[in-house]
Tab-separated table of N, CA and C in Angstrom:
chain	number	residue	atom	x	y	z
J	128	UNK	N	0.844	-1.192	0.000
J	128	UNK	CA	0.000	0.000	0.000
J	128	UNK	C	0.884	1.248	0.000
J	129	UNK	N	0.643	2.379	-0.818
J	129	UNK	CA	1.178	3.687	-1.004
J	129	UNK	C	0.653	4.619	0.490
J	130	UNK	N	2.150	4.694	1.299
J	130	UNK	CA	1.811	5.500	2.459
J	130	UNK	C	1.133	6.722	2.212
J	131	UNK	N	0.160	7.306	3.223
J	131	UNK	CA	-1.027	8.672	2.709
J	131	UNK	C	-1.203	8.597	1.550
J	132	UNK	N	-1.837	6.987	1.392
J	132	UNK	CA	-2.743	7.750	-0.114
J	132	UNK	C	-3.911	8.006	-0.340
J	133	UNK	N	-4.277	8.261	0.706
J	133	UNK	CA	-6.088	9.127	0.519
J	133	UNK	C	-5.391	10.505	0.485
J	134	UNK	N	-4.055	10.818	1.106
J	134	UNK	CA	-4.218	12.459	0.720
J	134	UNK	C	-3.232	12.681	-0.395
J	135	UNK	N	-2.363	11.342	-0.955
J	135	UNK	CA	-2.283	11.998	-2.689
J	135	UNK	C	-3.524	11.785	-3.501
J	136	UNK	N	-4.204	11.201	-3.362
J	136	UNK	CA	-5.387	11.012	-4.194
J	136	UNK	C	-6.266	12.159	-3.757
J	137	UNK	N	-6.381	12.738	-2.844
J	137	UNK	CA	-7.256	13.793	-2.526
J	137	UNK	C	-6.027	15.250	-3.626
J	138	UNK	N	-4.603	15.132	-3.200
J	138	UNK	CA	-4.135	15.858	-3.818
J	138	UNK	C	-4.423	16.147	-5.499
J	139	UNK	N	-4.324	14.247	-6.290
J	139	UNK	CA	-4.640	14.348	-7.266
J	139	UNK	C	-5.849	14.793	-7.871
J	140	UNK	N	-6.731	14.584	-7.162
J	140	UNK	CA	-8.388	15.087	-7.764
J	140	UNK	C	-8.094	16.703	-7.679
J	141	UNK	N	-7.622	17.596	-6.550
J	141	UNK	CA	-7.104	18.851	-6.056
J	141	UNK	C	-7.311	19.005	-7.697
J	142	UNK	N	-5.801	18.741	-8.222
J	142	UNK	CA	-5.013	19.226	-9.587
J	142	UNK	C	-6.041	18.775	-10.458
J	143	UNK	N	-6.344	17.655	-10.564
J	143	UNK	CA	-6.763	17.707	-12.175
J	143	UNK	C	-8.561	18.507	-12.042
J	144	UNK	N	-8.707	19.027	-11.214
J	144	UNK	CA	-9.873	20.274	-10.605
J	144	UNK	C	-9.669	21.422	-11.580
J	145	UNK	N	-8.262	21.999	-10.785
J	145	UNK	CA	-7.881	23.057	-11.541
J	145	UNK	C	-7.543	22.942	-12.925
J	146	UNK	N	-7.017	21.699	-13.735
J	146	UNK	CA	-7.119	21.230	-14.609
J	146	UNK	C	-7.887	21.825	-15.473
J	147	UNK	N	-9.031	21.101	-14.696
J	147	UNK	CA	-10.276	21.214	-16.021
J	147	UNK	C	-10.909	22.318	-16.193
J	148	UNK	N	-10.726	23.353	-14.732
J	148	UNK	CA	-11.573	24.705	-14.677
J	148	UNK	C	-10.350	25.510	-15.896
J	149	UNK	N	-8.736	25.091	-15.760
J	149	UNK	CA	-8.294	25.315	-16.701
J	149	UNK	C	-8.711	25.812	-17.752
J	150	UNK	N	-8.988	24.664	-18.427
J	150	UNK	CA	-9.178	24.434	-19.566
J	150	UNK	C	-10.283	25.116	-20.205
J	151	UNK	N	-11.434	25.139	-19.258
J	151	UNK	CA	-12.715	25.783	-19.402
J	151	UNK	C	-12.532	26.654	-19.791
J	152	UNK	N	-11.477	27.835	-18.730
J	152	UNK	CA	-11.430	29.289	-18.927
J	152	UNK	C	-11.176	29.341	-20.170
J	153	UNK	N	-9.991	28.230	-20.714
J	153	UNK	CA	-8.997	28.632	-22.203
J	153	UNK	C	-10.485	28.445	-23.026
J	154	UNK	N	-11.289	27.808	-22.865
J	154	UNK	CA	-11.889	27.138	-23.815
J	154	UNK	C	-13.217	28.262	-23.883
J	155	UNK	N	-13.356	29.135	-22.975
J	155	UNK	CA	-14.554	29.961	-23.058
J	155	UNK	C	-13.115	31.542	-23.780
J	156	UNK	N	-12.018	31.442	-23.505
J	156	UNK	CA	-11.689	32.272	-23.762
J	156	UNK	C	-11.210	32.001	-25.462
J	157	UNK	N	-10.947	31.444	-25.620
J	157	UNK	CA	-10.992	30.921	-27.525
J	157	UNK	C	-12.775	31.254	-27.760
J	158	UNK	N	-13.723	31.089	-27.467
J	158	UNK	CA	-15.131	31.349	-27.701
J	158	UNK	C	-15.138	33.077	-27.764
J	159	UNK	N	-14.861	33.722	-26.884
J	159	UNK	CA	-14.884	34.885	-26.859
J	159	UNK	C	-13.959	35.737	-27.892
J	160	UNK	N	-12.791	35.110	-28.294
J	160	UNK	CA	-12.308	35.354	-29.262
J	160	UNK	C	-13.078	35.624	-30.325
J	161	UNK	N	-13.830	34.535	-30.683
J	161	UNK	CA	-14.565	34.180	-31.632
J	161	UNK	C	-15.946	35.172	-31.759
J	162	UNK	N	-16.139	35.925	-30.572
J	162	UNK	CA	-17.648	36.384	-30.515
J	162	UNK	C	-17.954	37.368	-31.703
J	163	UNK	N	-16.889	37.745	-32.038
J	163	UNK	CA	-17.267	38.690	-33.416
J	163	UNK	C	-17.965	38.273	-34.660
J	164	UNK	N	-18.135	36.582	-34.199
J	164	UNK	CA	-18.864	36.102	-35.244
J	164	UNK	C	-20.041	36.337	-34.812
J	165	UNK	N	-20.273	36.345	-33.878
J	165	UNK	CA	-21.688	36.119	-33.762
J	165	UNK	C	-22.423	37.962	-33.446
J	166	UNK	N	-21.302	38.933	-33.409
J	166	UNK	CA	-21.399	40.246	-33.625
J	166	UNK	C	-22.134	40.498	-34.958
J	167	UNK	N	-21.202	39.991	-36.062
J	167	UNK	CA	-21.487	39.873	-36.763
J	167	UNK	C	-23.175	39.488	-37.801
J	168	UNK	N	-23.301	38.200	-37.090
J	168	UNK	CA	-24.329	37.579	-37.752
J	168	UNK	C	-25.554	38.259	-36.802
J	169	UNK	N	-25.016	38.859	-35.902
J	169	UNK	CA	-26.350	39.519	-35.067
J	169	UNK	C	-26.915	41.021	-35.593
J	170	UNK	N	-25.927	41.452	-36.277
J	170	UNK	CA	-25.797	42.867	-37.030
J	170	UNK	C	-26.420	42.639	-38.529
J	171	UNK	N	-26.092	41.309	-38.860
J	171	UNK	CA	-27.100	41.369	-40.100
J	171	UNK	C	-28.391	41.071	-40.220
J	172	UNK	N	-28.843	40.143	-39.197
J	172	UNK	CA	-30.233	40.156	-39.152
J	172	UNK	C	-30.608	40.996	-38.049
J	173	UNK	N	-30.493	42.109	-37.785
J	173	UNK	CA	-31.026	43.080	-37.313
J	173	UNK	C	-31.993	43.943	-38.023
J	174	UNK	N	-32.954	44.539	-37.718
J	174	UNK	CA	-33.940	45.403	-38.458
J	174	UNK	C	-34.135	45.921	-39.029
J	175	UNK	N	-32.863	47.073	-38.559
J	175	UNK	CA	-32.430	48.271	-38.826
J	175	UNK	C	-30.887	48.332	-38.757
J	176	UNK	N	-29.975	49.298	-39.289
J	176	UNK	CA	-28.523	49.086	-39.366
J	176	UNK	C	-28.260	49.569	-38.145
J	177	UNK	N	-27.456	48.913	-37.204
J	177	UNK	CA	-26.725	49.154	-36.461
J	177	UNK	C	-25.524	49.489	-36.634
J	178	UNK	N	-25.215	50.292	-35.362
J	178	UNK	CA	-23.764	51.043	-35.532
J	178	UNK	C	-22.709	50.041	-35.609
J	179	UNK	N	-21.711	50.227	-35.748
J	179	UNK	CA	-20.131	49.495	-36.326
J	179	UNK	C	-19.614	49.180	-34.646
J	180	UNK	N	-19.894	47.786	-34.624
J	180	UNK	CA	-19.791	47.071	-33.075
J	180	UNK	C	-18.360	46.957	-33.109
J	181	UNK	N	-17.689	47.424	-32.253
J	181	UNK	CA	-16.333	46.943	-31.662
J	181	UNK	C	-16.077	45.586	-30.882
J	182	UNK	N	-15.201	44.594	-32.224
J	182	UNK	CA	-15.204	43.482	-31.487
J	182	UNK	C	-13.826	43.252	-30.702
J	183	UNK	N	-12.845	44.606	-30.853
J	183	UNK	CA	-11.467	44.347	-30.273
J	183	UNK	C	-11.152	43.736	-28.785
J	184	UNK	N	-12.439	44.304	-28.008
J	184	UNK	CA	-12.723	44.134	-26.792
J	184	UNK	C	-12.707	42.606	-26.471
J	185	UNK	N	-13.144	41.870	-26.969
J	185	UNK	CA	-13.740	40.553	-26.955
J	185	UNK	C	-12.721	39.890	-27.329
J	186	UNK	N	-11.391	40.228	-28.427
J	186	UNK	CA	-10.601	39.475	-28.750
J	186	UNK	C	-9.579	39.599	-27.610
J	187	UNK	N	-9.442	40.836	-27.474
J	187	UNK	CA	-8.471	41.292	-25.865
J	187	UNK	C	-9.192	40.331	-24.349
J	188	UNK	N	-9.872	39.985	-24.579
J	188	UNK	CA	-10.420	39.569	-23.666
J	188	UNK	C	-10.349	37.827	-23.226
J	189	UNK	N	-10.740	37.401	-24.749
J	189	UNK	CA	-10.833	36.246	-25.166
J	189	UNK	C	-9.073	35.661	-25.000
J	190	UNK	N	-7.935	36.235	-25.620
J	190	UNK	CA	-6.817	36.561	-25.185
J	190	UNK	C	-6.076	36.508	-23.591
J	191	UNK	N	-6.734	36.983	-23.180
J	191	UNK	CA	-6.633	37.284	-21.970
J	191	UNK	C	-6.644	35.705	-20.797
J	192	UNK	N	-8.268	35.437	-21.065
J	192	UNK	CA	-8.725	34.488	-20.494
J	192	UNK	C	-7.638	33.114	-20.838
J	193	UNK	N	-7.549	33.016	-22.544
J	193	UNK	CA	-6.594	31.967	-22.684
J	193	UNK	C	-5.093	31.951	-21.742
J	194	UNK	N	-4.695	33.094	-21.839
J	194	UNK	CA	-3.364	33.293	-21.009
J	194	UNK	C	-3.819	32.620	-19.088
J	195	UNK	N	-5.014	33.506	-18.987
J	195	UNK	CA	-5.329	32.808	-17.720
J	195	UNK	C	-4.918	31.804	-17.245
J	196	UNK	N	-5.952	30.975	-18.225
J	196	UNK	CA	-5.564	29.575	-18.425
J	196	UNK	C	-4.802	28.619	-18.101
J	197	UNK	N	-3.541	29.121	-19.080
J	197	UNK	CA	-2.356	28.880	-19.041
J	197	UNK	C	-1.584	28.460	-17.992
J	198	UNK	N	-1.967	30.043	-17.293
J	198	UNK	CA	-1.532	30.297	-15.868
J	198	UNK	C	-1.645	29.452	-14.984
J	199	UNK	N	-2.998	29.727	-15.275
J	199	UNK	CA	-3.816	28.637	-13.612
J	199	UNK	C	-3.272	27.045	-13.877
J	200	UNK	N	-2.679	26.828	-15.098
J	200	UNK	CA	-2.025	25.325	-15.411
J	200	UNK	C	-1.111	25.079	-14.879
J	201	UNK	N	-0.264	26.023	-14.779
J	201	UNK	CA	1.112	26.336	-14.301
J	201	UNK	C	1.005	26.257	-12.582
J	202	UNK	N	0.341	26.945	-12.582
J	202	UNK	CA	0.281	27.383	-10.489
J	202	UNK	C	-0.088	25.830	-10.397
J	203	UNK	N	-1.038	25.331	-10.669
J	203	UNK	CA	-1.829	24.559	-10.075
J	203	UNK	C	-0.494	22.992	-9.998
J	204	UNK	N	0.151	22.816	-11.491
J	204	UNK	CA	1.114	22.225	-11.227
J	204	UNK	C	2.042	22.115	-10.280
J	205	UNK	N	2.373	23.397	-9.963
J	205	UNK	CA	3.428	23.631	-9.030
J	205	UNK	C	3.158	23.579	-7.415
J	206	UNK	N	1.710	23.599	-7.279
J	206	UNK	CA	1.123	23.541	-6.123
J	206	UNK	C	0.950	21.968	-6.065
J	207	UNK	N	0.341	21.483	-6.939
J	207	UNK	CA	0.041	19.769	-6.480
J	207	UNK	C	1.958	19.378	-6.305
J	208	UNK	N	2.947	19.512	-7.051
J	208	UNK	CA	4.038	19.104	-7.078
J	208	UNK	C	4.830	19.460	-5.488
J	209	UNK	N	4.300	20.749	-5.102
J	209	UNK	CA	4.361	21.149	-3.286
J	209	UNK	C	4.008	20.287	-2.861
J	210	UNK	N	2.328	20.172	-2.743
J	210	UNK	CA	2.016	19.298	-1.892
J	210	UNK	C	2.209	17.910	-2.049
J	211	UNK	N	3.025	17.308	-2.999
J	211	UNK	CA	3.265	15.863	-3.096
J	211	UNK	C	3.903	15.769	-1.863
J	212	UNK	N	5.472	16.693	-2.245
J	212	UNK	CA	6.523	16.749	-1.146
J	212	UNK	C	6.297	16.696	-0.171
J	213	UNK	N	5.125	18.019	0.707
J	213	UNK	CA	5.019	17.951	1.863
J	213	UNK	C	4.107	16.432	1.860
J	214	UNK	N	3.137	15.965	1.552
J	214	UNK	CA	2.684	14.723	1.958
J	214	UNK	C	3.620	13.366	2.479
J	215	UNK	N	4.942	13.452	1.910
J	215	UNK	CA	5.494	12.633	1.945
J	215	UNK	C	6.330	13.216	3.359
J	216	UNK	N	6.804	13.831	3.471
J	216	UNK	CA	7.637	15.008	4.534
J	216	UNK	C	6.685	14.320	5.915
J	217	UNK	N	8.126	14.382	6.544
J	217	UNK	CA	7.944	13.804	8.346
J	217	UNK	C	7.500	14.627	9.208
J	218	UNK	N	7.431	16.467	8.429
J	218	UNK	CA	7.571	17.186	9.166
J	218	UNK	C	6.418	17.960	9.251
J	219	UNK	N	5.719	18.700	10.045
J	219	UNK	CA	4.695	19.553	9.826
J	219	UNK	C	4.635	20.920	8.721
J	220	UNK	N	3.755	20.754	7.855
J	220	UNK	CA	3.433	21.993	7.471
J	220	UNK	C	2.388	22.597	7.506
J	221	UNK	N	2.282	24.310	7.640
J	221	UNK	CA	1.737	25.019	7.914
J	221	UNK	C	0.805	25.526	5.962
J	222	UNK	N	-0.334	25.622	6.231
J	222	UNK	CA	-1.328	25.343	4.501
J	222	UNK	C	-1.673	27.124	4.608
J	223	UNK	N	-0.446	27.590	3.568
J	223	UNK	CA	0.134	28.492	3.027
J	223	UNK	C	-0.028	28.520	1.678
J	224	UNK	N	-0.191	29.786	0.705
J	224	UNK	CA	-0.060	30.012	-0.552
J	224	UNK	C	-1.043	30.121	-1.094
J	225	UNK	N	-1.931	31.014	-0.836
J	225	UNK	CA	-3.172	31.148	-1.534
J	225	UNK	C	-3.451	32.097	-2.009
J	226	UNK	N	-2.164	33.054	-2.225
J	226	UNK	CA	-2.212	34.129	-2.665
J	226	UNK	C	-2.671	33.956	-4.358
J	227	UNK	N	-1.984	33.058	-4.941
J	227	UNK	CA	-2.179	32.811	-6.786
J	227	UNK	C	-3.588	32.530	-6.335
J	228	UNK	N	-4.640	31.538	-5.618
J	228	UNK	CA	-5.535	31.127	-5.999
J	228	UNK	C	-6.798	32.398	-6.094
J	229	UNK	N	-6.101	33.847	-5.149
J	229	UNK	CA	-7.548	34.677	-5.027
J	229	UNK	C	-7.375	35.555	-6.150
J	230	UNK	N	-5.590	35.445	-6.045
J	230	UNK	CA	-5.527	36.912	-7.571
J	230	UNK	C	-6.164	36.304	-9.310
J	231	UNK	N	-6.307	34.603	-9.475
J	231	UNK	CA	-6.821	33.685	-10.427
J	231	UNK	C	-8.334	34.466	-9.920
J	232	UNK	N	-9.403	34.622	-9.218
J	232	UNK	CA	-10.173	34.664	-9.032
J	232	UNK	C	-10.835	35.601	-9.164
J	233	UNK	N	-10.058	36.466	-8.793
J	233	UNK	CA	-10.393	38.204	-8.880
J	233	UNK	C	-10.529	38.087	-10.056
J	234	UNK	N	-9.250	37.910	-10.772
J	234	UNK	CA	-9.350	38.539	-12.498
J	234	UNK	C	-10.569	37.770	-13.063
J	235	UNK	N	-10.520	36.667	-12.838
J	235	UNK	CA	-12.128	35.663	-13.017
J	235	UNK	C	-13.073	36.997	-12.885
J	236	UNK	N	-13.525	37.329	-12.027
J	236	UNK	CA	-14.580	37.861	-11.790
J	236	UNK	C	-14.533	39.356	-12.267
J	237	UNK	N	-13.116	40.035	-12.472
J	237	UNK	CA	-13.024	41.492	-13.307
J	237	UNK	C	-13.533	41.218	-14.434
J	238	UNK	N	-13.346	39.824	-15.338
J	238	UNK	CA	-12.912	39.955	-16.340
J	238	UNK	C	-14.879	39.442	-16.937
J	239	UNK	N	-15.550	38.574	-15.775
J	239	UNK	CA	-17.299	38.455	-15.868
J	239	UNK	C	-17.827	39.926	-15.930
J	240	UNK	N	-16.828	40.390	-14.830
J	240	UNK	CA	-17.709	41.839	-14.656
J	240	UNK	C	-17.750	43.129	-16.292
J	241	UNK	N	-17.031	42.628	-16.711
J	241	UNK	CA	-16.291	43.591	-18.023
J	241	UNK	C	-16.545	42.759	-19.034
J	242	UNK	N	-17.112	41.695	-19.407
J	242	UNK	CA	-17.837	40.951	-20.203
J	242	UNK	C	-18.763	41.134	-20.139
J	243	UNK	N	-19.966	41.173	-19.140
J	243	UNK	CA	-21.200	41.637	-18.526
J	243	UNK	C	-21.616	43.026	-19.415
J	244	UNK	N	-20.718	43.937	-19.074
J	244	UNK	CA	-21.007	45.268	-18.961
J	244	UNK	C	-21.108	45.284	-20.849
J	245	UNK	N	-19.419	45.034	-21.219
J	245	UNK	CA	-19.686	44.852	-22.723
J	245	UNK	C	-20.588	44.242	-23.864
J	246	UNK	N	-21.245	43.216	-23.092
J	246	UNK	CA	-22.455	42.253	-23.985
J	246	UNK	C	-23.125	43.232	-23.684
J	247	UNK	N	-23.931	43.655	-22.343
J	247	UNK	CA	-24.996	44.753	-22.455
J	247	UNK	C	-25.026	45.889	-23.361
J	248	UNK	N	-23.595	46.418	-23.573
J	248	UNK	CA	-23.244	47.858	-24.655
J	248	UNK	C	-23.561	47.276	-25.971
J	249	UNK	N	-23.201	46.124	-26.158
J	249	UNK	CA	-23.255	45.637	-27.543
J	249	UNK	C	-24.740	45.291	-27.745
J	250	UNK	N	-25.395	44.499	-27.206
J	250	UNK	CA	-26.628	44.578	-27.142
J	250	UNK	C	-27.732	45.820	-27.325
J	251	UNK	N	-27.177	46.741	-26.797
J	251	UNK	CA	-28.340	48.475	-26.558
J	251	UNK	C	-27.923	48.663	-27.699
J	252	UNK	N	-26.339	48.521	-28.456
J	252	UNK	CA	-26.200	49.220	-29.530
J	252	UNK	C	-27.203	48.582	-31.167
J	253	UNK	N	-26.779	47.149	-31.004
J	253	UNK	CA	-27.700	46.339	-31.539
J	253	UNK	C	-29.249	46.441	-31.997
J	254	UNK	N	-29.901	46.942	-30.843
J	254	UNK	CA	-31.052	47.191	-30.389
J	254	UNK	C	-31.147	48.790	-30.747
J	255	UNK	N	-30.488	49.733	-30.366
J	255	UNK	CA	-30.683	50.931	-30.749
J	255	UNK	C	-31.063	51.032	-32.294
């Protein structure tokens, strides 16, 4: 039997968590890239002509999120690869480092909040 292995296996589920929320972000942030298509196809069947939608926002954005991504691949590696060590370690440690996980979070939520705001602009303009 593999000594503490309910808490590498708790470690491993940990990582491949962040993994997949990973991936999500990259994968909503390649979508957002993309939203100019659907800028697009929303501007032509519109009623009436709408004004000239700025999709730079969305690619900066979409951009953005992928890099996130990236990121959160990286931390999250380096954190399960910590806590292997300490699991194995004779010695006590103190559950430290959560600084990457709130600043990942924040920008998460700047970046809903500024997506939010921009679909609504694009929308009134749409609609205007």
């Amino acid at each position: 039997m593999i000594p503490h292995y309910t808490d590498h296996a708790a470690n491993e589920r940990t990582y491949l968590a962040w993994v997949r929320t990973a991936i999500a972000v990259m994968a909503f942030g390649f979508l957002l890239e993309r939203f100019d298509l659907f800028l697009a196809f929303a501007m032509a069947t519109a009623p009436r002509p709408a004004v000239a939608l700025n999709s730079r926002a969305t690619e900066l954005l979409g951009l953005g999120l992928i890099l996130l991504g990236a990121w959160m691949t990286l931390l999250s590696t380096l954190r399960y690869r910590r806590n292997r060590r300490q699991i194995d370690d004779t010695e006590t440690h103190g559950y430290t480092d959560t600084g990457p996980q709130r600043a990942l979070s924040w920008l998460v939520v700047i970046m809903g909040v500024f997506l939010a705001a921009y679909v609504a602009r694009q929308l009134i303009a749409i609609a205007a």
